[in-house]
Backbone as a ProteinNet text record, in pm:
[ID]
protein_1_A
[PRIMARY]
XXXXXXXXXXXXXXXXXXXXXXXXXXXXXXXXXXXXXXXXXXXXXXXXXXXXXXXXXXXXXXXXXXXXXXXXXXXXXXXXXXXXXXXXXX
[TERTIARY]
20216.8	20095.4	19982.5	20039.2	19899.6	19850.9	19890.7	19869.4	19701.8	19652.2	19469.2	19390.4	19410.6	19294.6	19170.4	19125.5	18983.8	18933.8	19058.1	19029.6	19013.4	19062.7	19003.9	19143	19175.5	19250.7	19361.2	19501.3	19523.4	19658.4	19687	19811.4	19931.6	20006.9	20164.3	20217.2	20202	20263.1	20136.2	20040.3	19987	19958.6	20047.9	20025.3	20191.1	20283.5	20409.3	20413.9	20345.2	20322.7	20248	20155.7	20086.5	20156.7	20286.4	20322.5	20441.2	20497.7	20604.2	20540.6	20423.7	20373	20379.4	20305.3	20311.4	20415	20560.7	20629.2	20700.7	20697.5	20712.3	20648.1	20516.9	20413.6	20511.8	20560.9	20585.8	20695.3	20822.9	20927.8	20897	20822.4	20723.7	20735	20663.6	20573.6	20713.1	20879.9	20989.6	20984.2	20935.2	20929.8	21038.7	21079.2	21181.1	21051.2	21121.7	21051.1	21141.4	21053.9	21151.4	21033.5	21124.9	21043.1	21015.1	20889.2	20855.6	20742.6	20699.5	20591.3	20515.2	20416.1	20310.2	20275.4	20284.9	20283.6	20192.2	20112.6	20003.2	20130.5	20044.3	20084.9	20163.2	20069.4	20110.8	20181.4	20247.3	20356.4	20293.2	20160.8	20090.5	20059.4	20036.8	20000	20125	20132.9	20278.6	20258.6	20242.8	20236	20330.2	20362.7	20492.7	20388.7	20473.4	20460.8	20515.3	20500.6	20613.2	20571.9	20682.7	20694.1	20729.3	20591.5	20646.4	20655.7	20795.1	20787.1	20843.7	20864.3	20761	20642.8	20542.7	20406.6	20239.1	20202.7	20049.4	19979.8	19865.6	19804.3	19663.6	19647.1	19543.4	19665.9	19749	19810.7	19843	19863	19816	19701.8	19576.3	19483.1	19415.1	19466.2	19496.9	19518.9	19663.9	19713.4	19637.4	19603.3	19529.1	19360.7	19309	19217.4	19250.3	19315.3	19403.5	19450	19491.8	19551.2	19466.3	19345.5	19228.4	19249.2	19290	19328.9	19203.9	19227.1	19066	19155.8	19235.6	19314.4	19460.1	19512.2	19579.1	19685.1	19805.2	19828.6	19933.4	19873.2	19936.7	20024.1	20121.3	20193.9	20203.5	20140.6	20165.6	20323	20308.4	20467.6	20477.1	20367.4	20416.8	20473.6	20438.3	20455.4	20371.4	20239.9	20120.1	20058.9	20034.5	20006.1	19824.5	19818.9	19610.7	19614.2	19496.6	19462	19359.2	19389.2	19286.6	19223	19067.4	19045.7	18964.1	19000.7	18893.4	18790.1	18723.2	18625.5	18561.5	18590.4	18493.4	18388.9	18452.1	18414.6	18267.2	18199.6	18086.5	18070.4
1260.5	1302	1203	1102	1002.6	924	1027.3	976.2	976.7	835.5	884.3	912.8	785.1	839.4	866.3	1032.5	1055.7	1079.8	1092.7	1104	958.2	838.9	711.2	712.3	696.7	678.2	573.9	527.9	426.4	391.4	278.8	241	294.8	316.9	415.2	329.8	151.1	99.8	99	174.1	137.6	239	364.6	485.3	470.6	455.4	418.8	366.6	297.2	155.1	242.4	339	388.9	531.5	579.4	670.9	640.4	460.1	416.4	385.8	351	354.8	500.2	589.1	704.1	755.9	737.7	760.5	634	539.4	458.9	528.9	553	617.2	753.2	818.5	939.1	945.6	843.3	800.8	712	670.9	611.3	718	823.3	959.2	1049	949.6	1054.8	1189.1	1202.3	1352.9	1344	1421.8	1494.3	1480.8	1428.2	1500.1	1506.2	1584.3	1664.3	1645.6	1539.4	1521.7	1607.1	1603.8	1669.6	1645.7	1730	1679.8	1811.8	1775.9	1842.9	1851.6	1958.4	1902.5	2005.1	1952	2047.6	2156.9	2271.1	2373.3	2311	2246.6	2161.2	2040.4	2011.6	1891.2	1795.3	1732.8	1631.1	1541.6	1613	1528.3	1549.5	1488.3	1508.7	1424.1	1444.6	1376.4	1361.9	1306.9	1267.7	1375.8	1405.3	1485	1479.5	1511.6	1527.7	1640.9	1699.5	1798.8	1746.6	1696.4	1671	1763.1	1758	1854.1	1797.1	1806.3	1913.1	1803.1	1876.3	1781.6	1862	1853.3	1922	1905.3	2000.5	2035	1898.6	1798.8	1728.8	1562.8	1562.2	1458.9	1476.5	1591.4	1630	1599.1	1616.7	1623.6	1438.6	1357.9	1216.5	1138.9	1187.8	1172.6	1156.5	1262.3	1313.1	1200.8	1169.2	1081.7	927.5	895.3	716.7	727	823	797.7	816.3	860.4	865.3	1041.6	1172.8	1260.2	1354	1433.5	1525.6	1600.2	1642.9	1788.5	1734.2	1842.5	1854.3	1977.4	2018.4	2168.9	2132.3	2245.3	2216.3	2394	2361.7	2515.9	2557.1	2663.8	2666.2	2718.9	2719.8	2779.8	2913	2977.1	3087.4	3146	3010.2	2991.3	2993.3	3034.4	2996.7	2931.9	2906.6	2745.4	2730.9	2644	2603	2503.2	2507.3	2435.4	2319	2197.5	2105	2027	2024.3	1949.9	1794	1710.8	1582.6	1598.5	1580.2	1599.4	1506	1370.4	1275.6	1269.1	1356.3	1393.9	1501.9	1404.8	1510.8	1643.1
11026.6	10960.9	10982.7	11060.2	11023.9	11124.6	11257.5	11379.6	11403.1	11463	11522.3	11378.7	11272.1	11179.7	11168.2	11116.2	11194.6	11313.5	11392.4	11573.4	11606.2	11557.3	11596.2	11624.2	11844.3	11899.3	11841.7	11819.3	11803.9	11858.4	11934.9	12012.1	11939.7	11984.7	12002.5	11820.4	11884.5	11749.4	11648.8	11636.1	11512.1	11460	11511.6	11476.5	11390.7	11514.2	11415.9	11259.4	11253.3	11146.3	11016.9	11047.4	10949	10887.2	10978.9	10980.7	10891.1	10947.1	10800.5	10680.3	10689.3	10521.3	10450.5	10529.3	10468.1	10402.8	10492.4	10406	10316.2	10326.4	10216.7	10069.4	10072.8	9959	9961.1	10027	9981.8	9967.4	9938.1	9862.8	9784.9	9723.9	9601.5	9500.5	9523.7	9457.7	9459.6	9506.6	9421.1	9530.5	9625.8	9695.4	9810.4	9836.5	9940	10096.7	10157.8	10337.3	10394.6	10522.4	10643.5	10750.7	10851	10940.9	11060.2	11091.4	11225.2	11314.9	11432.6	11473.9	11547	11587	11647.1	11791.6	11862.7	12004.2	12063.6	12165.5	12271.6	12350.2	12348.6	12439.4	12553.8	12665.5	12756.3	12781	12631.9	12603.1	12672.4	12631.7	12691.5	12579.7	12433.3	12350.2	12211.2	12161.1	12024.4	11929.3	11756	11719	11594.6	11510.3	11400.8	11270	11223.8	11055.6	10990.2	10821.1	10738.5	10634.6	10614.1	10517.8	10387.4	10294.4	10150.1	10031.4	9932.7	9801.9	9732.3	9626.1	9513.5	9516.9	9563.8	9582.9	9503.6	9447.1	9403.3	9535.1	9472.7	9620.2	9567.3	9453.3	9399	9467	9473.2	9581.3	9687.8	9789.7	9881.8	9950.9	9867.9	9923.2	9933.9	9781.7	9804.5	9866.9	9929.2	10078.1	10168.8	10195.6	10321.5	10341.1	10219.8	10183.5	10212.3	10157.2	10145.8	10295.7	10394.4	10527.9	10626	10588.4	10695.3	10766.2	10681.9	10807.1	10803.3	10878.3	10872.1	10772.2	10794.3	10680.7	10662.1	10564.8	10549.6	10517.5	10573.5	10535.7	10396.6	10276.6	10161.4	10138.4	10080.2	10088.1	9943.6	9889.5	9727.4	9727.6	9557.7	9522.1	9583.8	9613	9640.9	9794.2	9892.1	9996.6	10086.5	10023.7	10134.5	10178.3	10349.1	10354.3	10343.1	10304.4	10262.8	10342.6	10445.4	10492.4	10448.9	10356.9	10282	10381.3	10399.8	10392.8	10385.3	10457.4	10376.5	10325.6	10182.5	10156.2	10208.1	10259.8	10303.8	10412.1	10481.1	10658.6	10575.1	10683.4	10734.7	10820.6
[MASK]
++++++++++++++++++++++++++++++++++++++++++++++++++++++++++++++++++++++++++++++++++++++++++

């Protein structure tokens, strides 16, 4: 989830590094993940994710703030996914 914060490119290990905090914080906050990742059509670009629950969509969106992301996808109880995101971004 926390690869390139903001689109600000960043070396292989300092994407790693921000990607073990994240989940450090999100075994903090008591939540379950399931890791995964993101990859270009053309398997050129791939990046690490995580699936956190039981999570609010108001720490979700926290998350997504404190880690630098443009968005974030939040899934309600009812199973739909919302796309949040950053309010900070212009």
């Amino acid at each position: 989830m926390v690869w390139n914060p903001l689109g600000k490119e960043l070396t292989l290990e300092e994407n790693k590094k921000a990607n073990h905090e994240l989940k450090n914080e999100l075994f903090k906050k008591g939540l379950k993940i399931i890791e995964g990742y993101g990859e270009s059509r053309d398997c050129k670009w791939r990046e690490g994710s995580f699936f956190a629950y039981p999570i609010d969509q108001d720490t979700a969106l926290q998350l997504c703030c404190i880690f630098e992301q443009n968005a974030v996808v939040y899934v309600t109880s009812d199973g739909l996914p919302l796309l949040l995101l950053n309010p900070n971004l212009n």
